[in-house]
Structure formats: C-alpha cells, structure tokens
Coordinates of C-alpha atoms in Angstrom, one line a residue:
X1 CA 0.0 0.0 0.0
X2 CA 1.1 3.4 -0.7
X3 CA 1.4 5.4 2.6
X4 CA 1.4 8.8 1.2
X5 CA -0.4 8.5 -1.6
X6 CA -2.3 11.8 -2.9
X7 CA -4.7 12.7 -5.6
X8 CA -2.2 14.8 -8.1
X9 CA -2.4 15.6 -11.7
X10 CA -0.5 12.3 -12.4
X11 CA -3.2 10.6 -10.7
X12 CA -6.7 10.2 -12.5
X13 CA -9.7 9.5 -11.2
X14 CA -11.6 6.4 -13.2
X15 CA -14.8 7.2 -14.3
X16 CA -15.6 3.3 -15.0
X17 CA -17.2 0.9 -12.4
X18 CA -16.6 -2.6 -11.5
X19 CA -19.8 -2.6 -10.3
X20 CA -22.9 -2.9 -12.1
X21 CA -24.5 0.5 -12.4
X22 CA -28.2 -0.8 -12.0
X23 CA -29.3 2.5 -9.2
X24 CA -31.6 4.9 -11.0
X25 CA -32.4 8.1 -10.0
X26 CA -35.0 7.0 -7.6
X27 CA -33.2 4.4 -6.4
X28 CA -30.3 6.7 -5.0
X29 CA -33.2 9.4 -3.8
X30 CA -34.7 6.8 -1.9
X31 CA -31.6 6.2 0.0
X32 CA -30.8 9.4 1.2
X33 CA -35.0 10.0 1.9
X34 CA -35.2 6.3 3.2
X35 CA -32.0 6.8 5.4
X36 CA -33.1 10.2 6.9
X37 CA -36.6 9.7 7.2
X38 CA -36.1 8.4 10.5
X39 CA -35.7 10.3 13.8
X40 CA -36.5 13.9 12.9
X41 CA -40.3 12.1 13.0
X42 CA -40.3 8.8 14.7
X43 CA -38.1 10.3 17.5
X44 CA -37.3 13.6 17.9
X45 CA -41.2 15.8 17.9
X46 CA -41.7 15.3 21.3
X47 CA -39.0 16.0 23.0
X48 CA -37.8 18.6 20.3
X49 CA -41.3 20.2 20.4
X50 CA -41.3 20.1 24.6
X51 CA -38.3 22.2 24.3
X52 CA -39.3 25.0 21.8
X53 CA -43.1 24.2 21.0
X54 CA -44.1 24.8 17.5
X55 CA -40.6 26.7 16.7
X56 CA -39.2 23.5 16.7
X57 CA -39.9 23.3 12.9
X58 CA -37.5 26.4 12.6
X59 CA -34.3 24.0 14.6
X60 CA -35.4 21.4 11.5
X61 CA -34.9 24.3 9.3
X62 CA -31.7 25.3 10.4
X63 CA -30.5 21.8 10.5
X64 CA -31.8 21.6 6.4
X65 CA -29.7 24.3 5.9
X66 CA -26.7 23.0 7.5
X67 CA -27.3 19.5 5.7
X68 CA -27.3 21.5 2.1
X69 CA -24.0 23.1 3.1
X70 CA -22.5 19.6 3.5
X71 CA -24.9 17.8 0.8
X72 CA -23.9 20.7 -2.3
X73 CA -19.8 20.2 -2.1
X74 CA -20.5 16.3 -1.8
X75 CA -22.8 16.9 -5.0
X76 CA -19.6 18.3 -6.7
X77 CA -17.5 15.9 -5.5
X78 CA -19.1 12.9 -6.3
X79 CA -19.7 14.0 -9.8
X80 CA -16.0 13.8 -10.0
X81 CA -15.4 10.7 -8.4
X82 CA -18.3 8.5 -8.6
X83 CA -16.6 5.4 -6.7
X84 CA -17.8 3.6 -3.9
X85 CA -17.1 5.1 -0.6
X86 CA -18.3 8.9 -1.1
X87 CA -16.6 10.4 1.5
X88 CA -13.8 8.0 2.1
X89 CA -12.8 8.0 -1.4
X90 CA -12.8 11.6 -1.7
X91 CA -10.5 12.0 1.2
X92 CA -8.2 9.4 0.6
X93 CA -7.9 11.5 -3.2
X94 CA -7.4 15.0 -2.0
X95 CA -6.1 15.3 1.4
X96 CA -4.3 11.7 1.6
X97 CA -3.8 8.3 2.6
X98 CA -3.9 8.6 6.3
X99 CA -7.0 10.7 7.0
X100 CA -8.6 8.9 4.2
X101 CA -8.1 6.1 6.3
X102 CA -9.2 7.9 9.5
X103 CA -12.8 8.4 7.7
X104 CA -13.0 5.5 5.9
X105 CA -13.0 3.1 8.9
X106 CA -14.9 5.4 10.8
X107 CA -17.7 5.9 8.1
X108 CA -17.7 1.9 8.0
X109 CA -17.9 2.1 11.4
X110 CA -20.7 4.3 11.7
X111 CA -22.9 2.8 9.2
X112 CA -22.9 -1.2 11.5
X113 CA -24.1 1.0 14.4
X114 CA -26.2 2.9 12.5
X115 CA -27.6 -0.3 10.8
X116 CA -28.2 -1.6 14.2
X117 CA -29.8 1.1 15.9
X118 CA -32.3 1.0 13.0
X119 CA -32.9 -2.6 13.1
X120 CA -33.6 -2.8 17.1
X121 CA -36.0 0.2 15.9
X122 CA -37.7 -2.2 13.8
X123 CA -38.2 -4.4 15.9
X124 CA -39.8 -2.7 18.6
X125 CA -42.3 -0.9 15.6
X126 CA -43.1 -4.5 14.8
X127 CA -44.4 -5.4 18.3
X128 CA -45.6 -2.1 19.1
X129 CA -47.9 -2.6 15.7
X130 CA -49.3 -6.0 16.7
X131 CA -50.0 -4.2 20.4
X132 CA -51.8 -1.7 18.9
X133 CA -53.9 -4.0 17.2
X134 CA -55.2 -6.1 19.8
X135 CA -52.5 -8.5 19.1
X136 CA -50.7 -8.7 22.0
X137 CA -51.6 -7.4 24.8
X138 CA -47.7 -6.2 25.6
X139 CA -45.2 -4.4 23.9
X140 CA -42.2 -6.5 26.4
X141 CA -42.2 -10.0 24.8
X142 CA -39.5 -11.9 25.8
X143 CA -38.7 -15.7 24.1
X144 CA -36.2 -17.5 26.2
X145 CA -32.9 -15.0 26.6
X146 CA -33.9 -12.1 24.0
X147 CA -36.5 -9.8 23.5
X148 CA -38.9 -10.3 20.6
X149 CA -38.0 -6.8 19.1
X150 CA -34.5 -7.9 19.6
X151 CA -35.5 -11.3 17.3
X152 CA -37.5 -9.8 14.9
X153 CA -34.6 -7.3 14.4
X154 CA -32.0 -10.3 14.0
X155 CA -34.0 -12.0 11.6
X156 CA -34.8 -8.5 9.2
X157 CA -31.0 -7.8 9.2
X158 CA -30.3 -11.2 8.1
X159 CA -32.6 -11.2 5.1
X160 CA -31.6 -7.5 3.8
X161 CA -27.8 -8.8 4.1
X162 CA -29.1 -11.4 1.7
X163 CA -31.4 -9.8 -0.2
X164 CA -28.1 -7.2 -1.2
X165 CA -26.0 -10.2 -1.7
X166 CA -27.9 -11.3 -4.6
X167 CA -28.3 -8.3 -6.5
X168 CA -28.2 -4.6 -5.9
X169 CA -31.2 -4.4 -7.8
X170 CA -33.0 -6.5 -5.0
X171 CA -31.9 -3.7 -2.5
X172 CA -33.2 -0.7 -4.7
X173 CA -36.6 -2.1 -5.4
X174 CA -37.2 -2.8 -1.7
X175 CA -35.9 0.6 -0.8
X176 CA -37.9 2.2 -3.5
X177 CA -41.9 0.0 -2.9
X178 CA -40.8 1.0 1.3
X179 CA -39.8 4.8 0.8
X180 CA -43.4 5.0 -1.7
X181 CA -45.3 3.6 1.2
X182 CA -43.7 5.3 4.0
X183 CA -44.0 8.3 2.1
X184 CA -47.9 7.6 1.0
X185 CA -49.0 7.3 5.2
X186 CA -47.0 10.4 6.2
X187 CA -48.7 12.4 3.5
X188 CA -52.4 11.3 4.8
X189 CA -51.5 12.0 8.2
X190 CA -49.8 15.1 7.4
X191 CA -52.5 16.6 5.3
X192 CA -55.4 15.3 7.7
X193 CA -53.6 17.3 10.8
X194 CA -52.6 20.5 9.0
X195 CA -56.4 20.7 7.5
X196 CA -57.1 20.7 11.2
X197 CA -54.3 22.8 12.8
X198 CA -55.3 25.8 10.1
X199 CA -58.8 25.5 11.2
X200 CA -60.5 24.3 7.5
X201 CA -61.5 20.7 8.9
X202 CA -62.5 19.5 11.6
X203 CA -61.9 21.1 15.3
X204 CA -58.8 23.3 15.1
X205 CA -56.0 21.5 17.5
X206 CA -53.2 24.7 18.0
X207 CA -52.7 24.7 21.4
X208 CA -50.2 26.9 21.9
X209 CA -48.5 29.8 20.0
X210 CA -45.5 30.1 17.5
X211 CA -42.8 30.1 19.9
X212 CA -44.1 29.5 24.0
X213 CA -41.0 29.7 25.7
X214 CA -39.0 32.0 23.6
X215 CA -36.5 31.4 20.9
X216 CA -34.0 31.0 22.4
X217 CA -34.2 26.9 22.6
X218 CA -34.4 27.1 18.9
X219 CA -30.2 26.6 18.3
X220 CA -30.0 24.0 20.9
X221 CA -32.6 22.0 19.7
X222 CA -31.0 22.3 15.9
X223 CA -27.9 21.0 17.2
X224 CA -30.1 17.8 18.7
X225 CA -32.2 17.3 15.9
X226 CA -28.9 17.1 13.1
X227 CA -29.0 13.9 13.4
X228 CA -31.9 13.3 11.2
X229 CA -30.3 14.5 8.9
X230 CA -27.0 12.0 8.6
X231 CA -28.3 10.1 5.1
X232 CA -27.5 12.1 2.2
X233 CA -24.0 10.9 2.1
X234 CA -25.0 7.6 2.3
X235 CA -25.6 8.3 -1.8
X236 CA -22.3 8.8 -2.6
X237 CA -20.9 5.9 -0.8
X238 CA -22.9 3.7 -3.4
X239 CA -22.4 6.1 -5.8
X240 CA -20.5 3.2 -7.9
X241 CA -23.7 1.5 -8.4
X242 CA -25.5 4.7 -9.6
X243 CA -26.5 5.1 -13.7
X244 CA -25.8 8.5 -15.0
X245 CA -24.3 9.6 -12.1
X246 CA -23.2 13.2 -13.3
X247 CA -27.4 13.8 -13.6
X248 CA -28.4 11.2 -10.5
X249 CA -26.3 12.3 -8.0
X250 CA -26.7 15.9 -7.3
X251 CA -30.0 15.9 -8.1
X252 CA -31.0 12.7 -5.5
X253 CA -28.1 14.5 -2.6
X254 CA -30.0 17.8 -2.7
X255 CA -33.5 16.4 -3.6
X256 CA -33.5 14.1 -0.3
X257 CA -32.3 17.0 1.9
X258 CA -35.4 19.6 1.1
X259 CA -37.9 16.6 0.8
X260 CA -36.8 15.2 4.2
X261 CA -36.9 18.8 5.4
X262 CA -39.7 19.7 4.2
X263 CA -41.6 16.8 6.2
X264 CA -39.8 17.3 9.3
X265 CA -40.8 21.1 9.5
X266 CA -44.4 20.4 8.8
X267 CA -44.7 17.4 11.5
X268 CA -42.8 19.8 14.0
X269 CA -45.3 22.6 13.2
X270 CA -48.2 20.3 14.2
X271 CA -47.1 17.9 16.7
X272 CA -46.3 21.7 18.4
X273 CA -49.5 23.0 17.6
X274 CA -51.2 19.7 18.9
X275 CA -49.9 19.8 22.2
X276 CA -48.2 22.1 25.0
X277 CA -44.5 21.7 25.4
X278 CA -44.7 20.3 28.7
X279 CA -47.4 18.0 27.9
X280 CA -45.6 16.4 24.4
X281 CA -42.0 16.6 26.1
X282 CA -42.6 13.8 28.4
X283 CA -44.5 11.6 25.7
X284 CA -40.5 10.8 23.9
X285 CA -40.5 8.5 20.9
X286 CA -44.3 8.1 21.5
X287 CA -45.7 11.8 20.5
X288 CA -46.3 11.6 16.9
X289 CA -48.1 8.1 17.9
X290 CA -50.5 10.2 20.1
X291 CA -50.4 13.0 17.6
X292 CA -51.7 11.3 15.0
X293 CA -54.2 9.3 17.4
X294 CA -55.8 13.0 18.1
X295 CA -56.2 13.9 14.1
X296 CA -57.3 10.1 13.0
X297 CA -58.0 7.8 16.1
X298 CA -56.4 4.3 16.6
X299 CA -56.5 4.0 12.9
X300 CA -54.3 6.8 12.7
X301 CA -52.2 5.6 15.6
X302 CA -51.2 2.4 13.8
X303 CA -50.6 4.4 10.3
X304 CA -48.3 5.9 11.8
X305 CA -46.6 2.8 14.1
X306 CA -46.1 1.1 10.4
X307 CA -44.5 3.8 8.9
X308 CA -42.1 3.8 11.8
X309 CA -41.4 -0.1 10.7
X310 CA -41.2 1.1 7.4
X311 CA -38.6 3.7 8.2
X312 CA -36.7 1.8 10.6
X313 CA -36.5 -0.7 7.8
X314 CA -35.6 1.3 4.9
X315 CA -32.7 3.1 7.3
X316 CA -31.2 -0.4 7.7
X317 CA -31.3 -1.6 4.1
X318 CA -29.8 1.5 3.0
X319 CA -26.9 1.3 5.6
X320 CA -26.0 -1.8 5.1
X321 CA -25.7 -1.6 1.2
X322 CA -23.7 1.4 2.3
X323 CA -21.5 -0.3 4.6
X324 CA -20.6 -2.5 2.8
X325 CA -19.5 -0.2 -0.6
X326 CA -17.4 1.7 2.2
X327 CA -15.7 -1.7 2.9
X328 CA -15.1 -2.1 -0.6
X329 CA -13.5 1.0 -0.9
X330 CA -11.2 0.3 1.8
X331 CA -10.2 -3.1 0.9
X332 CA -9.6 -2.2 -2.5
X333 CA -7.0 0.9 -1.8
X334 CA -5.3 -2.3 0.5
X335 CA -6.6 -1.0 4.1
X336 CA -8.9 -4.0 4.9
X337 CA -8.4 -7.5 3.8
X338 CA -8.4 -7.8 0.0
X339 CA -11.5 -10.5 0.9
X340 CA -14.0 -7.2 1.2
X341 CA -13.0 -6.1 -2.8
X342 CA -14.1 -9.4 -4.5
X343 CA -17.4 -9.4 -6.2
X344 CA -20.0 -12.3 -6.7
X345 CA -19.5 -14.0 -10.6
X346 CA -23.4 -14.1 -10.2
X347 CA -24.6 -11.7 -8.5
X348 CA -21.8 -8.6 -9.5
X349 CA -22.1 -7.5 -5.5
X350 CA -19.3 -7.4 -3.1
X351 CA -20.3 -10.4 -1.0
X352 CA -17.6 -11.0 1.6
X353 CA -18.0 -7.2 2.6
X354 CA -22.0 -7.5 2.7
X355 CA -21.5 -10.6 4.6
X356 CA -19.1 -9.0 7.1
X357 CA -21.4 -5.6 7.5
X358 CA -24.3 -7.6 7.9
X359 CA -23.1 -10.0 10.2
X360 CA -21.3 -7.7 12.8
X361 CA -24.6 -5.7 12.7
X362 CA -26.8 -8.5 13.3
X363 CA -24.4 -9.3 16.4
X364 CA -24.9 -5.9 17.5
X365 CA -28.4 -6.0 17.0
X366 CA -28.7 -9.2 19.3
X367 CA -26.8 -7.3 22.0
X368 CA -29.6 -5.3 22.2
X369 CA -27.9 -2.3 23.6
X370 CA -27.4 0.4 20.2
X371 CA -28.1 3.8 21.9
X372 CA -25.0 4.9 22.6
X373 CA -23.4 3.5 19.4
X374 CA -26.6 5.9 17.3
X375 CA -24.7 8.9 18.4
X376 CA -21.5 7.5 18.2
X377 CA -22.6 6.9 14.2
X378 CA -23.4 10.8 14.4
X379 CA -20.2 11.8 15.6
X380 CA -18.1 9.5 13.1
X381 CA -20.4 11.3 10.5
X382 CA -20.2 14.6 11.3
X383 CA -16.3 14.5 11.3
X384 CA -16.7 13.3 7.8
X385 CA -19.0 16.0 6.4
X386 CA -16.3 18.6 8.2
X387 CA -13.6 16.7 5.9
X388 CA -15.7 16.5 2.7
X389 CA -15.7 20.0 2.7
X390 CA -12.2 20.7 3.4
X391 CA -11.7 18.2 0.6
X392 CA -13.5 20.5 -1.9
X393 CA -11.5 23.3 -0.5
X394 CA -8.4 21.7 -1.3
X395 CA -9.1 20.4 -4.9
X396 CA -10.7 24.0 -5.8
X397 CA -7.6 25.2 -4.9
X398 CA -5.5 23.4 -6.5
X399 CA -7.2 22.1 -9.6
X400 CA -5.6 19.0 -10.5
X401 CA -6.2 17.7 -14.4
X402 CA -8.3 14.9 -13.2
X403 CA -10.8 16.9 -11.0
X404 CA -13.2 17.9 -13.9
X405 CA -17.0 17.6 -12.0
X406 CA -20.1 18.1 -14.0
X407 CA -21.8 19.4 -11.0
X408 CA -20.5 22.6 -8.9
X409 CA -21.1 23.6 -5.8
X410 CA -22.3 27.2 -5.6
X411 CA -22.0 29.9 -3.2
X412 CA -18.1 28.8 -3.0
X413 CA -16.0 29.5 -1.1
X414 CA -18.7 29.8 1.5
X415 CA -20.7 27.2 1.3
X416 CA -18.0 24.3 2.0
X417 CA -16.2 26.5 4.8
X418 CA -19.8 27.0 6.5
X419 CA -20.2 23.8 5.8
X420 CA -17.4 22.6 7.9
X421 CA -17.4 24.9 10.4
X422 CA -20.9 23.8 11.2
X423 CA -20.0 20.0 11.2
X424 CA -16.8 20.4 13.3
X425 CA -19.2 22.7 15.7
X426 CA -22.2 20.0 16.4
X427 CA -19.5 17.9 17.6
X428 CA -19.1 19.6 20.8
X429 CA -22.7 19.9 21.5
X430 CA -22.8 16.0 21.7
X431 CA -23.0 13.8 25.1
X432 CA -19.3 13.5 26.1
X433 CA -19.8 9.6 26.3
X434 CA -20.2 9.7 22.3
X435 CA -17.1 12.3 21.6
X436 CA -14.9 9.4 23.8
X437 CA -15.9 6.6 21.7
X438 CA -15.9 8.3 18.7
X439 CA -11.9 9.6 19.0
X440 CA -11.4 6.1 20.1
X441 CA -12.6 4.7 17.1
X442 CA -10.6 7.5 15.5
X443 CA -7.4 6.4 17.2
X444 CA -8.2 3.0 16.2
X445 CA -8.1 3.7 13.0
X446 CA -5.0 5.3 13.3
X447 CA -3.2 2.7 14.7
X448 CA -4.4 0.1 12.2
X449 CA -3.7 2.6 9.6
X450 CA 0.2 2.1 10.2
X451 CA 0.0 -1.7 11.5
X452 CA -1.7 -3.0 8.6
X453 CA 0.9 -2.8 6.4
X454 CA 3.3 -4.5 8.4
X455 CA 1.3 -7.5 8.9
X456 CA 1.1 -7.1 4.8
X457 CA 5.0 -7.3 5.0
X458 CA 5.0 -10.1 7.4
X459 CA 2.9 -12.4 4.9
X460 CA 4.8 -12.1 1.9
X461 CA 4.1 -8.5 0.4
X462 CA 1.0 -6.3 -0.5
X463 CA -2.7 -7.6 -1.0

C-alpha cells in the first residue's frame, strides 16, 4: 500500500465501475430520503417540540440548511469521483492516505451502528404494531434469553444482508416499494392534521403559540435534531452503483435534503401546535403516535406505528448496502483485507463485505444495547461532512487535471467553509460519552492505519 499517496495531476480519477450501475435516479433518492426519514419524525417531535413548541420546525430548518452546506460540495464531489465510498474516497484522493483512512473506517464504522440502531427500531415498531392491534396485549415479549424486538430485528438484518448479496437491484426495489409507502401514510396524516391545525377541517387543535417559551431553545434543539439528517451521504458511498451519475447524483443529494426537510418542519409545526411543550415533552418516541391518534383515532395511531417499521426498515437496508461499498472501498486501496473487494461472478455484489457488515450488525443488533453506538454513528459522521468539505476546499484550490465535476457547488467558497465549520461545531454539543468513543474509534483507525501494512509485509508483500 502506498502510505502517502495523494490525488495529483499524475493521478486520475476512473470514471468506469466494477460494479454494475443498476441505481436509477430514484433508487439513490430513496436512500438518502429512506436513510433520513427516520428520527426527525419517529423520535425527535416530542422532545424537540417540549423544548421549543411549535418553533421547533425552525431547529429542523436550520438543521436543512446546514445538511445543504455539506450535501452541495458532496454533489460536486461525487460527480468527479463517482466510486464507492463517497466520503472516504474523496478524502483518501485529496487530502491523503492517512485521513482517508481515519474516515473510511470510521464511516464503516458508523454505518454497523447505524444499521443496528435501525434494526432494534424495527423491531420494537413490529411489536408495538401488533399491540396496537389487539394482538398482544404487551409491547415487552421476551422468548427465552432475548426480547422479541431484539428477534424480529435479528432476523430482518439477516434477510436484507441477503437480499443485497444477490443483486443490488433487489436492495433498490425494496428501498424504493418501502420509501413510496412510507412516504404515501405520512402524506395522509400530514394533510389530515394540518387541515385541522389551520382551522379548515375539523376542530382546530393549536394549542399553543408560535414560539411559547421563547426562541432561544431554537439553536439547541438544531444541534439535537442534526442527526436526522446523517443520510445524504449515504448516496455517494454507493455512488458506484448509480446510472448517470453526473445527472443522479446531485440531483437525488440535494433532492433528499429539502424533501426530508420539508416533512420534518411540517410534523414539527403540528405535533407543536397539537400539544403544549410540557405536555408532548414527556411523551418521547411516542408523540407523533398520540399525535396522529388525536387527528385520525387508533386507525391513525397504527398508520403511523407502520411507517415507523417502514422507516426503521428502509434506514437499515440502506446502511447496510452502504456499509458495505465503504468496505469495498477500503479493501480495494489495500486498508482492509483484500477478501472485502471481491465481487459475486453471479450476483456482480461485493459479497464477503455485505457478509461482514451484515453479520457484525446483526451481532450488535442481538446485543440489544445500540443507543450509545446511534450517536456515536453521528459523531463519526459529522467529522466526515467537516472533511468533505475541506476536501473541496483543497481540490478547488489546486485544480488537479483529473478533478473535472459536472456538478458545482455554488456559493463557493462559502458554502464548503460553513459547511465545515458547522460539522466540526455540532461535535461539541454532543454527550461526552459519544465524543470518547468516537476519538477512540478515531485512534483506532489510526493505529491500524500504520500496523496493517506490516502485517502485509510479514505475509509475503501487499494484497
């Protein structure tokens, strides 16, 4: 391996993939949307609105904002190098080997908890459904050692890990029939409840005014609620398997971040305006459940439970296709075991690196213990958006031969600095529990990152 190796002019980028390019434009818009549509609604509105009311839809806002000044230089970036491992890859090309490195194994990193965290979700929508319904008349199931949710979540991460093994295509037509439906029950529900909040059906809800305890909870609670927003970049790290992807990729980067936006503000706006702060603040990952039960009764309630298992599910799917492309990426610049770059004669997918993402999330997932290791995936994130954008800094700069991107980012310089500065600054408003693990996952990375060579050396020369 090539310990200092830069992008330079002597180095071109290859536009060609190993992969088969079989992601169309909706197939890589219902990543990003499938991968954010998460928290910002199935997690965040009541304690978010408990904190600033209805102004909570202006922290979403803010955080929209601050996910475009990250999402547009990516858009440039990947239109330059469309290879698997988005932000790795363009690291590794402009600012070199070792924080390439640094990224890469923490965006891999980041994307098994992530996939975890979202799978344990899934699980515990499943059962809460089946409460709801009269099915069972508890959502704490237990058979033998393991919760249900825990099960049900074991079992779901094992069939997407196979389900991506044999085709890509498999992976994009789930993603895309789960994002439709998901999308389909948030749009009733959302239409329903702001007929009602404005007063021109039914009996108006507003319970409160714009902004009930100031605005000053407004930038605290944007820092919080970020994290809904840490799927955009999951695009680029498949951007390999993407057709057209000077057209597909900007377009499904920046399209995902004002869709997703766009929902989260209007929930925020009425789960606000449905209940007072103190009253929705102690409901936690259960208020848009009630919120929805006040605008469309137990019907509504369970609406809304399945798209939670839809969006849990289409979170998971899309990380662990992701995962696994950053894996690829890694082993095939020789930082991982060269295993993690072969691809299926069948199936064209990199099955030993699906396998592996899969099967350390599924482990993760039986542990049943994946809060900490959601934040942790924020953190590992958030110091790769801060290095995307210094990467576009650097290759603006200097302007190698090979850096010719059919997408620009505009508003530059600004728009990667803020977007840095932004990313780099959310860090320190995160618990200090999740800053520790993340740096040690950082130092990790580091130290494999100069003993992984040598144990190349030691068995008879490079991968």
């Amino acid at each position: 391996m090539d310990m200092t190796a830069v992008a330079d002019d002597s180095q071109p980028v290859a536009s060609e993939s190993d992969l088969d390019r079989t992601v169309g434009l909706m197939g890589a818009l219902t990543v990003g949307v499938g991968t954010m549509i998460g928290a910002g609604i199935f997690v965040f509105p009541g304690l978010a609105a408990g904190r600033a009311g209805p102004a909570a839809s202006l922290s979403f806002a803010i955080g929209a904002v601050i996910a475009l000044l990250v999402a547009l230089p990516t858009a440039e970036l990947a239109t330059a190098m469309p290879k698997s491992g988005g932000g790795y890859y363009f690291v590794s090309r402009s600012l070199g080997a070792l924080p390439g490195a640094i990224v890469g194994i923490g965006l891999g990193f980041g994307l098994v908890f992530a996939s975890a965290f979202y799978l344990v979700g899934f699980g515990e929508y499943a059962i809460s459904v089946l409460s709801e319904a009269g099915v069972l008349e508890s959502t704490t199931v237990t058979i033998g050692p393991v919760t249900a949710a825990v099960l049900i979540g074991v079992v779901a991460g094992v069939g997407l890990t196979a389900m991506s093994i044999l085709g890509t295509e498999n992976a994009e037509a789930l993603q895309n029939v789960v994002v439709g439906l998901l999308l389909a029950i948030l749009a009733v529900f959302l239409s329903v409840s702001a007929l009602d909040v404005l007063g021109i059906y039914g009996d108006t809800q507003r319970a409160t005014g714009f902004a009930p305890k100031g605005y000053g909870p407004v930038l605290t609670t944007a820092a919080l609620v970020f994290t809904s927003y840490l799927g955009f970049a999951q695009i680029a790290t498949i951007a390999e398997d993407v057709a057209e992807p000077d057209r597909n990729l900007p377009l499904a980067m920046v399209g995902s971040v004002v869709l997703v936006g766009v929902l989260y503000v209007v929930t925020l706006l009425i789960a606000g305006s449905t209940f007072e702060p103190d009253t929705i603040g102690p409901m936690g990952e259960t208020a848009i459940v009630e919120v929805a039960r006040v605008y469309l009764g137990p019907v509504g309630a369970i609406g809304i439970l399945i798209a939670g298992l839809l969006a849990t599910l289409s979170s998971a799917n899309a990380s662990i296709l992701s995962a696994s492309r950053a894996l690829y990426a890694l082993s095939a610049d020789d930082l991982i075991p060269p295993q993690a770059a072969q691809l299926s004669h069948r199936y064209g997918t990199p099955h030993f690196a699906l396998t592996f993402a899969g099967g350390v999330t599924v482990l993760l997932v039986a542990s049943g213990r994946t809060e900490v290791l959601a934040e942790v995936a924020s953190f590992l994130h958030l110091v790769l958006y801060g290095f995307i954008c210094v990467a576009l800094l650097k290759l603006r700069h200097e302007r190698p031969d090979w850096y010719t991107p059919s997408f620009e980012c505009p508003g530059y310089p600004a728009v990667p600095v803020a977007g840095a500065l932004a990313s780099f600054a959310l860090i320190y408003y995160m618990q200090p529990l999740s800053q520790l693990l993340g740096t040690v996952i950082g130092l990790v990375a580091l130290g494999w990152y100069f003993l992984y060579p040598d144990e190349i050396a030691l068995n008879g020369g490079s991968t």
